[in-house]
Amino acid sequence: MTARLCDRNPTVAPEALIDEMVPPSTFDSVSFDSYIPDPAEPSQAEAVSKGRDFVARAGKVRGGRGGLFSRKKTGQGVGLYLDGGFGVGKTHLLASIYHSLPEPKAFATFVEVTHVVGALGFVNAVERLSQHTVLCIDEFELDDPGDTMLVSRLLTELTANGVSIAATSNTLPGQLGEGRFAAQDFLREIRKLSSVFETIRVDGPDYRHRDLPPAPDPRSDTELEEIAESTDGATLDDFDELCDHLSTLHPSKYKDLVNDVSLVCIRNVHAARDQSVALRMVVLADRLYDANIPVTVSGSKLDEIFTDEMLNGGYRKKYLRATSRLLALSRFAESAV
């Protein structure tokens, strides 16, 4: 019988969460040297230069008698914020920063950072992370006032303790939270976040879809089942059942949910019924993309999960990023099966 994600209920020890804050395996070997700037986009070469400069400045914060990268704090942490569209290599640059600095260090998506703080408690999380040279935060975004207050406090505490912060996002710091909640009511906190970072814009087309055809057509249910049954490590789930199962799991468990899966097959895909379902699919898409797990489906195309209303709302950039990643994984599945 083909395995199902719906039958998995992973457990994650809270104290292990920080140890798991590392770049996705896709970025294990990346570096500043392996990032090839687009000659038509000068901002990309500038971003590489600013990334190298950030590494040098972050190292000096932890300098002292122990050498350039001593853990001894000699000043406040520095910040770098890489803003740009989808698929321009921001995560590549963020991982390059991570690899260029010494342990202890951490790399996580914004959502994962908030989950870690929630699991460990604020004081414990600050204490653990304050020993780090750098905290790299991918896909920085603020979805509600609680996140705004939490992250503002966290970064203020960490930078005061000498932790440098590097982040990527598709939204400029001054516009975080825009369209999702009454951002003006939390303007002081948002400005405090903005003051942590030097902002660098990274422009260019989405490399995941450069000169590529549109989303692959869905398979028939029969074909999908045959592929799942004949592929070692594949899973096969009904879309609605999978969405219901995701609602029972804390998002911090989604990474372990897809651990060791070789191919995700989803039957009867259709538009998400509401924002809660859609946002869980965003997190799942991120974890699948991080693990480079191909996805193939029946029903609707993967670029039809998020409705026009959703794509025109406050979470637009999240949904567009998830769509970009799911399409890349679906094309990967076309060549892998």
Short mmCIF file of C-alpha atoms in Angstrom, two decimals, residues 6 43 51 78-79 90 114-116 128 134 157 159 178 180 198 241 247 260 266 268 271 275 295 300-301 310 326 336:
data_model
loop_
_atom_site.label_atom_id
_atom_site.label_comp_id
_atom_site.label_asym_id
_atom_site.label_seq_id
_atom_site.Cartn_x
_atom_site.Cartn_y
_atom_site.Cartn_z
CA CYS A 6 -2.02 11.85 6.41
CA SER A 43 21.76 45.15 -8.26
CA GLY A 51 26.84 40.30 1.50
CA VAL A 78 24.62 44.52 12.36
CA GLY A 79 21.81 43.91 9.89
CA LYS A 90 18.22 35.99 -2.37
CA THR A 114 8.28 32.44 15.26
CA HIS A 115 7.58 28.74 15.79
CA VAL A 116 10.87 28.29 17.66
CA ARG A 128 19.92 30.26 23.23
CA VAL A 134 24.35 35.45 13.02
CA GLU A 157 17.37 41.72 22.25
CA THR A 159 21.30 42.67 18.21
CA GLU A 178 0.90 46.32 4.84
CA ARG A 180 -2.76 42.41 6.47
CA GLU A 198 20.66 48.06 5.75
CA GLU A 241 -7.77 14.96 3.60
CA SER A 247 -4.70 21.59 10.43
CA ASP A 260 12.59 10.99 3.57
CA ILE A 266 -1.86 14.70 -4.37
CA ASN A 268 -8.22 15.88 -6.50
CA ALA A 271 -8.80 25.83 -4.98
CA GLN A 275 -7.25 31.49 3.96
CA VAL A 295 5.13 17.14 -6.57
CA SER A 300 -6.63 21.24 -10.85
CA LYS A 301 -3.24 22.67 -11.77
CA MET A 310 -6.54 35.46 -2.29
CA LEU A 326 5.11 24.38 -6.45
CA ALA A 336 11.76 12.52 -12.41
#
